[in-house]
Every structure is written in structure tokens, then in C-alpha cells.
């Protein structure tokens, strides 16, 4: 077998550099995601040190990264948690959608971006990063707080809503008509309900097929089946990400726990490649013109998320500071916004990629910083 | 006592109650089995982590608080009848009955003592049937004479 030395060396250097960046980010309490994006920008075409040989791998790896991210998300889900969240926080999720899709919709309309790109922008500003938020809640010791169930519920409901939203967008991006897209979304909603009931009622069935005490076997079965489902979903234009999410959803109980553990290192690697790959695919010179807009939208998006958190936490009877904390935990946008932007740019909008990269970098840095700031300001206020 | 249970989607379950002394105690049982024990400060909306237990440590605490209390309560009960004692016996790793059923021990016939409950992790099997399997680490709650309880211990301890 011929192995390209350039590929190995470039990839090695890239991953080593990313690990250093991630270490730095963690040390100062930030998410490494924006740094992965920045690294991609620096090393892509037009960047300071292009890595052409690694490009092919990164492209493939990024696609796997999306699938694995969504599979892991689906595995996290339980029907009981979803039902509980929906029962208590459906209005919060509605407010979340209305407030946070608005900046994207307005931007798309003002920029005359066309229907598909406008819808994509709405999603990009709407969906918080579950990954960054969950990490933040743990890091800032907020799990015992009153507002935390509200925050987590909003995130869960967002994630489920994405499973309906993504196929809608994917079909439109693939050039499908409105009724075609609506049908895809309806199909996804149906599949979602099916996956839920299947996991709830006969969760054992799929678990038995996948189950193996050998970690290697388990990994191969789950990963193989996930790729198969994701590929079939993509084939019918329902987005590979949604297929992977539904597959993760259908796995529950002990098998889900074990699968989570087996899949985690793979997910971490390929998700990193995905974030890096998004940066790589964007020409840094395209970032500059969209930067002011991205900053403005991030500012508005921060305000709307704060309002969402305020509303959701208030429903649980939380006080002023808890409401502010809830909002600040939701600010960061990340993986979902990037998944949306990774849909074919040709049919959406050429500026969508650069805008999203810039927006996510700003929002993913601002989120943790503002969340910490709220804690600091609160501590000061209480001392007085 | 009113223990409130709150689901934390993606994280686990949070239990909370106010102690008689007026302290608010919160326990977050995470999906991976680890447990955070949190105490409230002045802010009713916030609670800081006091300490975090690994899954194994949490099991140990549960065992410390769980099994002896059951045996204690039984001891209170048996005090009413002279000569009757309650004890607890752990099924050892090398016990000949680990992996076999309760009936296989023929404890009642051989020692005269009864096994009235099996404490397994956080679960308690009350009045176990003879076909109930035994596993290493199970704690058997035994009632009988002091000799009988000791004999059961010799039998299953391994």
C-alpha cells in the first residue's frame, strides 16, 4: 500500500497544533471550537501555511465528523428526558425559535440572499451549541442551580427540532421544491416519532442486533450501521446528519451507554477534523468583508439568547441572577451552525460559509466569556 | 421527607431536599454513575459542588448507608423476641454460591436461619425466593439464632 508521506506529516503537524490550541483554550476556560476554525482558516488556501496534501483526508473526515457528532447526540437522548423537557419547556423552545431565528431571517432578507440561504441563516443564529453549553454548565459548577434544567431542556428541544429542520433545508439546498422539502421534513418528523417509540417500546430489538461484549465488534457494528443509515438518508436528501441522529436515538439503555464510550474518541477526532475542515474550506480574505455583519449579528444573537434564557428560567421560578446565568449559557453557537453551513454553498450562498465561520468564532468565544462575566458580576454584587 | 427529583437532560438526575437543620442538599446522579453532592449557599437558585464521587465511591457510600440501616431496623425488630438475631453477610468473590441460586445454599435446612432480604447495590430483594440467583458482593440479611447467623456467614462468605 502506498502511503503519502506528505499526508502523514501534514496531518501529524495539524493534529499536534490543534491539540496545543485546545489545551490553551481549556486553560482559559474557552471552547476549542473557535480555535479549530481559526487554525483551518490559517492553513487553508490563501492562508499562511496551506496543507494541500491533508485536504482530501480532511474533507472525508469532516463528513464522518458530522455523522459522529449527531450519532453521539442521538445516543445522549432518552425518551423520558425529551418528554419531560417538552412538558415543561415547550413554550421556552417556542420563544427560543422565534427570538433567535429572527436575526438570521432579517439578515437574509436585508441581504437579499434568497429563500434557501435565508432559511439557513435562521438556523445558524437559532441553534445553540449543546456541546459548549453542557461543558460550560459543568465547568462553572452550575448543575445544582435552579436554572439548569431549563437550559438543558431548551437545548434538548432545539436538538429535536433540528432533526425536522435539517431535512427541510437539505432538500431546498439540493434544489427541491417547497412541497418536496415539506415532505422531507414531515418524513423526518415521522421517522423521529418512529425512532422514539421504537426505542421506547422495543428498544431491545436494535440493541440485540448491535450488542456485543467485544468493544471492537460493537464499534464496527454501530459505526457501520450509522454510516449506512446516514448514507441512505443523504440519498433521499434528508441529510446524513439526521440519519445518524435518528440511529443514535433508536439505541437506548446499556447498549447506548457502551456505544457512547466506544464512539467517544472517534467522535472527538473527527469532530475536530470537521471544525478544522470548515475553517480550511473558507478563504480568509472572504472573512474580512463579512466580519462587521458577523459581529453585529453575534451581538443581536447574544441579546436574543439572553432573553430566551431569561424567559425559560423564569418559568422555573428562578431569580434575576439565575435568569441571566441561563441566558449566558445559551449564547454559544457551534456545531449545528457549522453543520448547516456545510451544506453545498453553491445552492445556498457563496458568503454563507465565511459568514458562519466568523459568526461561530465570535459567538463561541463570547458565550463562555459572558457566562463567566455574569458569575463574576454576581459575586461582586453580592459582596456589596 | 419530600425529595424533589429533577431531570437534567443529557446529564442525569438531580435530587434535592431540605434537611431538618434547614440546609438544602442536592445530589446530581450523572449518567456515568458518578455523583456530585452539592450544598446551597445563601442563594436559593444556586448550589456549589461540595464533593464529587466516582461511580465506585458512590456505590460504597450507598452500601454504607443502605445495608446496615436495613439490618439495624431488623435488629430493632428482633429485639422483641429473645434469642433471635439479625445479621448481614456479604457473598464473597470466592463464595461457592456466587452465581448459584439461594436454594442451592440450603441455608434454612442446614443452619435454621432465614435469609429475609438480599441487598444488591441500590436494590433490595425482599423475601427472596429459592430460585433467586446470588452474586459476589450481594449482602444477605439473615435472621436466626446467633449460631445460625454465624453458620450462614461461614457457608456463603467463601
Coordinates of C-alpha atoms in Angstrom, one line a residue:
Chain A
X1 CA 0.0 0.0 0.0
X2 CA 1.3 3.4 -0.9
X3 CA 1.2 6.0 1.8
X4 CA 1.8 9.6 1.1
X5 CA 4.5 10.9 3.4
X6 CA 3.2 14.4 2.8
X7 CA -0.2 13.4 4.1
X8 CA 1.1 11.8 7.2
X9 CA 3.4 14.6 8.1
X10 CA 0.9 17.4 7.4
X11 CA -1.8 15.6 9.3
X12 CA 0.6 14.9 12.2
X13 CA 1.6 18.6 12.4
X14 CA -2.0 19.7 12.1
X15 CA -3.3 17.5 14.8
X16 CA -0.4 18.3 17.1
X17 CA -1.0 22.0 16.5
X18 CA -4.8 21.6 17.2
X19 CA -4.0 19.8 20.5
X20 CA -1.9 22.7 21.6
X21 CA -4.6 25.1 20.7
X22 CA -7.3 23.0 22.5
X23 CA -5.0 22.9 25.6
X24 CA -4.7 26.7 25.6
X25 CA -8.4 27.2 25.1
X26 CA -9.3 24.8 28.0
X27 CA -6.8 26.5 30.2
X28 CA -8.5 29.9 29.9
X29 CA -11.9 28.2 30.0
X30 CA -12.9 28.6 26.4
X31 CA -14.2 26.1 23.9
X32 CA -11.6 24.9 21.5
X33 CA -14.0 25.1 18.6
X34 CA -13.3 28.7 17.5
X35 CA -9.6 28.0 17.6
X36 CA -10.0 24.9 15.4
X37 CA -11.9 27.2 12.9
X38 CA -9.1 29.8 13.1
X39 CA -6.5 27.1 12.6
X40 CA -8.3 25.9 9.5
X41 CA -8.5 29.5 8.2
X42 CA -4.8 29.9 8.6
X43 CA -3.9 26.6 7.0
X44 CA -6.3 26.7 4.1
X45 CA -5.9 28.0 0.6
X46 CA -5.0 31.7 0.9
X47 CA -3.8 31.1 4.5
X48 CA -0.3 31.5 5.9
X49 CA 0.7 27.8 5.6
X50 CA -1.5 25.8 3.3
X51 CA -1.7 22.0 3.8
X52 CA -2.8 20.7 0.3
X53 CA -1.9 17.0 0.9
X54 CA -4.2 16.8 4.0
X55 CA -7.1 18.3 2.2
X56 CA -8.6 15.1 0.9
X57 CA -8.5 13.4 4.2
X58 CA -9.9 16.4 6.0
X59 CA -12.8 16.5 3.5
X60 CA -13.7 12.9 4.1
X61 CA -13.0 13.2 7.8
X62 CA -15.3 16.2 8.1
X63 CA -18.2 14.3 6.7
X64 CA -17.6 11.5 9.2
X65 CA -17.3 14.1 11.9
X66 CA -20.8 15.4 11.2
X67 CA -22.2 11.9 11.3
X68 CA -20.4 11.0 14.5
X69 CA -21.4 14.3 16.2
X70 CA -25.0 13.7 15.5
X71 CA -24.8 10.0 16.4
X72 CA -23.4 10.9 19.8
X73 CA -26.1 13.5 20.3
X74 CA -28.8 10.9 19.5
X75 CA -27.2 8.4 21.9
X76 CA -27.4 11.1 24.7
X77 CA -31.2 11.2 24.3
X78 CA -33.7 9.4 26.3
X79 CA -37.5 9.5 25.6
X80 CA -38.2 10.3 29.2
X81 CA -35.9 13.3 29.2
X82 CA -37.4 14.6 26.0
X83 CA -41.0 14.1 27.2
X84 CA -40.1 15.9 30.5
X85 CA -38.5 18.8 28.6
X86 CA -41.4 19.1 26.2
X87 CA -43.9 19.1 29.0
X88 CA -42.2 21.8 31.0
X89 CA -40.4 23.9 28.4
X90 CA -42.2 23.8 25.1
X91 CA -43.1 27.5 25.4
X92 CA -39.4 28.2 26.1
X93 CA -38.4 26.4 23.0
X94 CA -41.0 28.4 21.0
X95 CA -39.6 31.6 22.4
X96 CA -36.1 30.3 21.6
X97 CA -37.1 29.7 18.0
X98 CA -39.0 32.9 17.5
X99 CA -36.3 35.2 19.0
X100 CA -33.2 33.5 17.7
X101 CA -34.2 32.6 14.2
X102 CA -35.2 36.3 13.7
X103 CA -31.7 37.8 13.3
X104 CA -30.9 35.2 10.6
X105 CA -34.2 35.8 8.8
X106 CA -33.8 39.6 8.9
X107 CA -30.2 39.3 7.7
X108 CA -31.1 37.1 4.8
X109 CA -34.0 39.3 3.8
X110 CA -31.9 42.5 4.0
X111 CA -29.0 40.9 2.1
X112 CA -31.5 39.5 -0.5
X113 CA -29.9 36.1 0.0
X114 CA -32.8 34.1 -1.4
X115 CA -35.1 31.7 0.3
X116 CA -32.8 28.8 1.0
X117 CA -29.9 30.9 2.3
X118 CA -32.3 32.9 4.5
X119 CA -33.7 29.7 6.0
X120 CA -30.1 28.5 6.6
X121 CA -29.2 31.8 8.3
X122 CA -32.2 31.5 10.5
X123 CA -31.0 28.1 11.7
X124 CA -27.4 29.3 12.1
X125 CA -28.5 32.0 14.5
X126 CA -31.2 29.9 16.2
X127 CA -29.4 26.8 17.5
X128 CA -27.1 27.0 20.5
X129 CA -24.1 24.7 20.8
X130 CA -25.2 21.8 23.1
X131 CA -21.6 20.8 23.3
X132 CA -20.3 24.1 24.5
X133 CA -23.2 24.8 26.8
X134 CA -23.1 21.3 28.5
X135 CA -19.4 21.8 29.1
X136 CA -19.9 25.3 30.4
X137 CA -22.5 24.2 32.9
X138 CA -20.1 21.6 34.3
X139 CA -17.1 23.9 34.4
X140 CA -18.9 26.7 36.1
X141 CA -20.5 24.3 38.7
X142 CA -24.0 25.2 37.7
X143 CA -25.5 21.7 37.6
X144 CA -27.1 22.2 41.0
X145 CA -28.6 25.6 40.1
X146 CA -32.3 26.2 39.6
X147 CA -32.0 27.5 36.0
X148 CA -30.0 24.5 34.8
X149 CA -32.9 22.1 34.0
X150 CA -34.5 25.0 31.9
X151 CA -31.2 25.5 30.0
X152 CA -30.8 21.8 29.3
X153 CA -34.5 21.4 28.3
X154 CA -34.2 24.2 25.7
X155 CA -31.1 22.5 24.3
X156 CA -32.8 19.1 24.1
X157 CA -35.8 20.6 22.3
X158 CA -33.6 22.5 19.9
X159 CA -31.8 19.3 19.1
X160 CA -35.0 17.5 18.3
X161 CA -36.3 20.4 16.2
X162 CA -33.1 20.3 14.2
X163 CA -34.0 16.8 13.1
X164 CA -37.0 18.2 11.3
X165 CA -35.4 21.4 10.2
X166 CA -32.2 19.9 8.6
X167 CA -34.1 17.7 6.0
X168 CA -36.2 20.7 5.1
X169 CA -33.1 22.8 4.5
X170 CA -31.2 19.9 2.8
X171 CA -33.9 19.3 0.2
X172 CA -34.2 23.0 -0.5
X173 CA -30.4 23.2 -0.8
X174 CA -30.4 20.3 -3.2
X175 CA -32.8 22.3 -5.4
X176 CA -36.0 20.6 -4.4
X177 CA -39.3 22.4 -4.4
X178 CA -41.2 23.6 -1.3
X179 CA -43.6 20.7 -1.2
X180 CA -40.7 18.4 -1.7
X181 CA -38.9 19.9 1.3
X182 CA -42.0 19.9 3.4
X183 CA -42.5 16.2 2.6
X184 CA -38.9 15.5 3.7
X185 CA -39.4 17.4 7.0
X186 CA -42.6 15.5 7.6
X187 CA -40.9 12.2 6.8
X188 CA -38.1 13.2 9.3
X189 CA -40.7 14.0 11.9
X190 CA -42.4 10.7 11.3
X191 CA -39.0 8.9 11.5
X192 CA -38.3 10.8 14.7
X193 CA -41.6 9.6 16.3
X194 CA -40.9 6.1 15.0
X195 CA -37.4 6.1 16.4
X196 CA -38.7 7.4 19.7
X197 CA -41.5 4.8 20.0
X198 CA -39.2 2.1 18.7
X199 CA -36.6 2.9 21.4
X200 CA -39.3 3.2 24.0
X201 CA -41.3 0.1 23.2
X202 CA -39.0 -2.3 21.6
X203 CA -35.6 -0.8 22.4
X204 CA -34.3 -4.3 22.9
X205 CA -34.6 -5.2 19.2
X206 CA -32.0 -3.0 17.7
X207 CA -29.9 -3.2 20.8
X208 CA -29.7 -7.0 20.4
X209 CA -28.5 -6.6 16.8
X210 CA -25.8 -4.2 17.7
X211 CA -24.9 -5.6 21.1
X212 CA -21.5 -7.3 21.6
X213 CA -19.3 -7.6 24.6
X214 CA -16.3 -7.1 22.4
X215 CA -15.7 -3.3 22.0
X216 CA -14.2 -3.8 18.5
X217 CA -17.3 -5.6 17.3
X218 CA -19.6 -3.0 18.9
X219 CA -17.7 -0.2 17.3
X220 CA -17.7 -1.8 13.8
X221 CA -21.4 -2.6 14.0
X222 CA -22.6 0.7 15.3
X223 CA -20.3 2.7 13.0
X224 CA -21.2 0.6 10.0
X225 CA -24.9 0.8 10.5
X226 CA -24.7 4.5 11.3
X227 CA -22.9 5.2 8.0
X228 CA -25.4 3.1 6.2
X229 CA -28.4 4.9 7.7
X230 CA -26.7 8.3 7.2
X231 CA -25.9 7.4 3.6
X232 CA -29.5 6.3 2.8
X233 CA -30.8 9.5 4.5
X234 CA -28.5 11.5 2.3
X235 CA -29.6 9.6 -0.8
X236 CA -33.2 10.7 -0.2
X237 CA -31.9 14.3 0.5
X238 CA -32.9 14.1 4.2
X239 CA -29.3 14.9 5.3
X240 CA -26.8 12.3 6.6
X241 CA -26.7 14.1 9.9
X242 CA -30.3 13.5 10.6
X243 CA -30.0 9.8 9.7
X244 CA -27.1 9.4 12.2
X245 CA -29.1 11.3 14.8
X246 CA -32.2 9.1 14.4
X247 CA -30.0 6.0 14.6
X248 CA -28.4 7.2 17.8
X249 CA -31.9 7.9 19.1
X250 CA -33.1 4.4 18.5
X251 CA -30.3 2.9 20.6
X252 CA -31.1 3.1 24.3
X253 CA -30.2 1.7 27.7
X254 CA -27.0 -0.2 28.3
X255 CA -26.1 -0.6 24.7
X256 CA -26.3 3.2 24.3
X257 CA -24.0 3.7 27.3
X258 CA -21.5 1.3 26.0
X259 CA -21.7 2.7 22.5
X260 CA -21.2 6.2 23.8
X261 CA -18.0 5.1 25.4
X262 CA -16.7 3.3 22.3
X263 CA -17.6 6.1 19.9
X264 CA -16.4 9.0 22.0
X265 CA -12.7 9.0 21.0
X266 CA -13.7 8.6 17.3
X267 CA -16.2 11.4 17.7
X268 CA -13.6 13.7 19.3
X269 CA -11.1 13.1 16.5
X270 CA -13.5 13.5 13.6
X271 CA -15.4 16.4 15.1
X272 CA -12.1 18.2 15.4
X273 CA -11.4 17.4 11.8
X274 CA -14.8 18.7 10.9
X275 CA -14.3 22.1 12.7
X276 CA -10.9 22.4 11.2
X277 CA -12.2 21.4 7.8
X278 CA -14.8 24.2 7.9
X279 CA -12.1 26.7 8.5
X280 CA -10.0 25.1 5.8
X281 CA -12.8 25.5 3.2
X282 CA -13.1 29.2 3.8
X283 CA -10.7 31.7 2.2
X284 CA -9.5 34.1 5.0
X285 CA -9.8 37.0 2.5
X286 CA -13.6 36.3 2.3
X287 CA -13.9 36.7 6.1
X288 CA -12.9 40.3 6.2
X289 CA -15.9 41.7 4.3
X290 CA -18.4 39.7 6.3
X291 CA -16.8 40.3 9.7
X292 CA -18.7 43.5 10.6
X293 CA -22.0 41.8 9.8
X294 CA -21.0 38.7 11.8
X295 CA -20.1 40.9 14.8
X296 CA -23.4 42.7 14.6
X297 CA -25.4 39.5 14.2
X298 CA -23.5 37.9 17.1
X299 CA -24.3 41.0 19.3
X300 CA -28.0 40.7 18.4
X301 CA -27.9 36.9 18.8
X302 CA -26.4 37.3 22.2
X303 CA -29.2 39.6 23.3
X304 CA -31.9 37.2 22.0
X305 CA -30.3 34.2 23.7
X306 CA -30.1 36.2 27.0
X307 CA -33.8 36.9 26.6
X308 CA -34.6 33.2 25.8
X309 CA -32.7 32.1 29.0
X310 CA -34.5 34.8 31.0
X311 CA -37.9 33.5 29.8
X312 CA -37.1 29.8 30.3
X313 CA -35.5 30.2 33.8
X314 CA -38.4 32.4 34.9
X315 CA -40.8 29.6 34.1
X316 CA -39.0 27.6 36.7
X317 CA -39.3 30.4 39.2
X318 CA -35.6 31.4 39.1
X319 CA -34.4 34.8 40.3
X320 CA -32.7 37.6 38.4
X321 CA -29.2 36.3 38.5
X322 CA -30.3 32.7 37.7
X323 CA -32.1 34.0 34.7
X324 CA -29.1 35.9 33.5
X325 CA -27.0 32.8 34.0
X326 CA -29.4 30.8 31.9
X327 CA -29.2 33.2 29.1
X328 CA -25.4 33.4 29.1
X329 CA -25.2 29.6 28.9
X330 CA -27.1 29.5 25.7
X331 CA -25.2 32.2 23.8
X332 CA -22.5 30.0 22.2
X333 CA -23.3 28.7 18.7
X334 CA -21.1 25.9 17.4
X335 CA -21.5 22.5 15.7
X336 CA -25.1 22.9 14.4
X337 CA -24.5 26.3 12.8
X338 CA -21.5 24.8 11.1
X339 CA -23.4 21.7 10.0
X340 CA -25.9 24.0 8.4
X341 CA -23.2 26.0 6.7
X342 CA -21.5 22.8 5.4
X343 CA -24.5 22.2 3.1
X344 CA -23.5 22.8 -0.5
X345 CA -22.6 26.5 -0.7
X346 CA -23.3 26.7 -4.4
X347 CA -27.0 26.4 -4.0
X348 CA -27.3 28.4 -0.8
X349 CA -25.0 31.4 -0.9
X350 CA -21.2 31.8 -1.5
X351 CA -20.9 34.1 1.5
X352 CA -22.7 31.7 3.9
X353 CA -19.6 29.8 4.7
X354 CA -17.3 32.7 5.6
X355 CA -20.2 34.4 7.5
X356 CA -20.9 31.3 9.6
X357 CA -17.3 30.7 10.3
X358 CA -16.9 34.3 11.5
X359 CA -20.2 34.2 13.4
X360 CA -19.4 31.0 15.2
X361 CA -15.9 32.1 16.1
X362 CA -17.4 35.3 17.7
X363 CA -20.4 33.6 19.4
X364 CA -18.4 30.6 20.6
X365 CA -15.9 32.8 22.3
X366 CA -18.4 35.3 23.6
X367 CA -20.6 32.6 25.1
X368 CA -18.2 31.2 27.7
X369 CA -16.7 34.7 28.4
X370 CA -20.1 36.3 29.1
X371 CA -21.2 33.3 31.2
X372 CA -18.1 33.8 33.4
X373 CA -18.7 37.5 33.4
X374 CA -22.2 37.0 34.8
X375 CA -20.8 34.9 37.6
X376 CA -18.1 37.5 38.4
X377 CA -20.5 40.4 38.4
X378 CA -23.0 38.5 40.5
X379 CA -20.3 37.7 43.1
X380 CA -19.3 41.4 43.2
X381 CA -22.9 42.5 43.6
X382 CA -23.5 40.1 46.4
X383 CA -20.4 41.2 48.3
X384 CA -21.7 44.8 48.4
Chain B
X1 CA -39.4 13.9 53.8
X2 CA -40.0 15.4 50.4
X3 CA -37.3 14.6 47.9
X4 CA -37.7 16.5 44.6
X5 CA -36.4 14.8 41.5
X6 CA -35.4 16.9 38.6
X7 CA -34.3 15.5 35.2
X8 CA -31.2 17.1 33.8
X9 CA -31.3 16.1 30.1
X10 CA -28.0 14.8 28.9
X11 CA -26.5 14.9 32.4
X12 CA -28.5 12.8 34.7
X13 CA -31.0 13.3 37.6
X14 CA -30.9 15.8 40.4
X15 CA -32.4 15.0 43.8
X16 CA -32.9 17.7 46.3
X17 CA -34.4 18.1 49.8
X18 CA -34.2 20.4 52.8
X19 CA -32.7 18.8 55.8
X20 CA -34.2 19.2 59.3
X21 CA -31.5 21.6 60.1
X22 CA -32.6 23.8 57.2
X23 CA -29.8 23.0 54.8
X24 CA -30.6 22.4 51.2
X25 CA -28.9 19.3 49.9
X26 CA -28.7 18.5 46.2
X27 CA -27.3 15.3 44.7
X28 CA -26.6 15.1 41.0
X29 CA -26.5 11.4 39.8
X30 CA -24.8 11.5 36.5
X31 CA -25.3 9.1 33.6
X32 CA -21.9 7.6 34.0
X33 CA -22.6 6.7 37.7
X34 CA -20.6 9.4 39.3
X35 CA -22.3 11.6 41.8
X36 CA -22.0 15.3 42.8
X37 CA -23.0 16.3 46.2
X38 CA -24.0 19.9 46.4
X39 CA -24.8 22.3 49.1
X40 CA -26.7 25.6 48.8
X41 CA -25.3 28.9 50.0
X42 CA -27.5 31.9 50.6
X43 CA -28.8 31.9 47.0
X44 CA -31.8 29.5 46.7
X45 CA -31.1 29.3 42.9
X46 CA -27.5 28.2 43.2
X47 CA -25.6 25.3 44.8
X48 CA -21.9 24.7 44.8
X49 CA -20.4 21.2 44.5
X50 CA -19.1 20.0 47.9
X51 CA -17.5 16.9 46.6
X52 CA -17.7 14.5 43.6
X53 CA -17.8 10.8 43.9
X54 CA -16.8 8.2 41.3
X55 CA -19.3 5.5 40.5
X56 CA -17.5 3.1 42.7
X57 CA -17.2 5.6 45.6
X58 CA -20.9 6.4 45.3
X59 CA -21.7 2.6 45.5
X60 CA -19.6 2.4 48.6
X61 CA -21.5 5.3 50.2
X62 CA -24.8 3.7 49.2
X63 CA -23.7 0.5 50.8
X64 CA -22.6 2.2 54.0
X65 CA -25.9 4.0 54.3
X66 CA -28.1 1.3 52.8
X67 CA -27.4 -2.3 54.0
X68 CA -26.5 -1.6 57.7
X69 CA -29.7 0.5 58.1
X70 CA -31.8 -2.3 56.9
X71 CA -30.0 -4.7 59.3
X72 CA -30.4 -2.1 62.0
X73 CA -34.1 -1.8 61.5
X74 CA -34.4 -5.6 61.6
X75 CA -32.3 -5.7 64.7
X76 CA -34.8 -3.4 66.3
X77 CA -37.5 -5.8 65.3
X78 CA -35.7 -8.9 66.5
X79 CA -35.0 -7.4 69.9
X80 CA -38.6 -8.1 70.7
X81 CA -38.0 -11.8 70.6
X82 CA -35.3 -13.2 72.9
X83 CA -32.7 -15.4 71.2
X84 CA -33.4 -14.0 67.7
X85 CA -30.7 -12.1 65.9
X86 CA -30.3 -10.3 62.6
X87 CA -27.1 -10.1 60.8
X88 CA -25.7 -9.3 57.4
X89 CA -23.4 -11.5 55.4
X90 CA -21.6 -10.5 52.2
X91 CA -21.3 -13.1 49.4
X92 CA -17.5 -13.2 48.8
X93 CA -15.8 -13.3 45.5
X94 CA -14.7 -16.9 46.1
X95 CA -18.0 -18.0 47.6
X96 CA -19.1 -21.4 46.3
X97 CA -22.6 -19.9 45.9
X98 CA -21.7 -16.8 43.8
X99 CA -23.5 -17.3 40.6
X100 CA -25.8 -20.0 42.0
X101 CA -29.3 -19.7 43.5
X102 CA -30.3 -19.1 47.0
X103 CA -32.0 -22.5 47.1
X104 CA -28.6 -24.1 46.4
X105 CA -27.3 -22.9 49.8
X106 CA -30.0 -24.9 51.6
X107 CA -29.2 -22.4 54.4
X108 CA -32.6 -22.8 56.1
X109 CA -32.2 -26.6 56.4
X110 CA -28.5 -26.5 57.4
X111 CA -28.4 -23.6 59.8
X112 CA -32.0 -22.9 60.8
X113 CA -31.5 -19.2 59.9
X114 CA -33.6 -17.5 57.2
X115 CA -32.3 -15.2 54.6
X116 CA -35.0 -12.5 54.5
X117 CA -33.5 -10.0 52.1
X118 CA -30.7 -9.5 49.6
X119 CA -29.2 -6.1 49.2
X120 CA -27.7 -5.7 45.8
X121 CA -26.1 -2.3 45.1
X122 CA -29.1 0.0 45.4
X123 CA -31.7 -2.7 45.1
X124 CA -33.2 -4.7 47.9
X125 CA -34.8 -8.1 47.1
X126 CA -37.2 -8.6 50.0
X127 CA -38.2 -12.2 50.9
X128 CA -36.2 -13.8 48.1
X129 CA -37.4 -17.0 46.5
X130 CA -35.2 -20.1 46.4
X131 CA -34.6 -19.6 42.7
X132 CA -33.1 -16.1 43.3
X133 CA -29.6 -16.0 42.0
X134 CA -26.7 -14.9 44.3
X135 CA -23.8 -12.8 43.1
X136 CA -20.5 -11.9 44.6
X137 CA -21.0 -8.6 46.5
X138 CA -24.6 -9.3 47.5
X139 CA -25.4 -8.6 51.1
X140 CA -27.7 -11.2 52.7
X141 CA -29.8 -10.1 55.6
X142 CA -30.1 -13.1 57.8
X143 CA -32.4 -13.7 60.8
X144 CA -31.9 -16.6 63.2
X145 CA -30.1 -17.6 66.4
X146 CA -26.6 -16.1 66.7
X147 CA -25.1 -19.5 65.9
X148 CA -27.4 -19.8 62.8
X149 CA -26.4 -16.4 61.5
X150 CA -22.7 -17.3 62.0
X151 CA -23.3 -20.6 60.2
X152 CA -24.8 -18.8 57.2
X153 CA -21.8 -16.5 57.2
X154 CA -19.4 -19.5 57.1
X155 CA -21.5 -21.0 54.3
X156 CA -21.6 -18.2 51.8
X157 CA -18.7 -15.9 52.7
X158 CA -16.2 -18.0 50.7

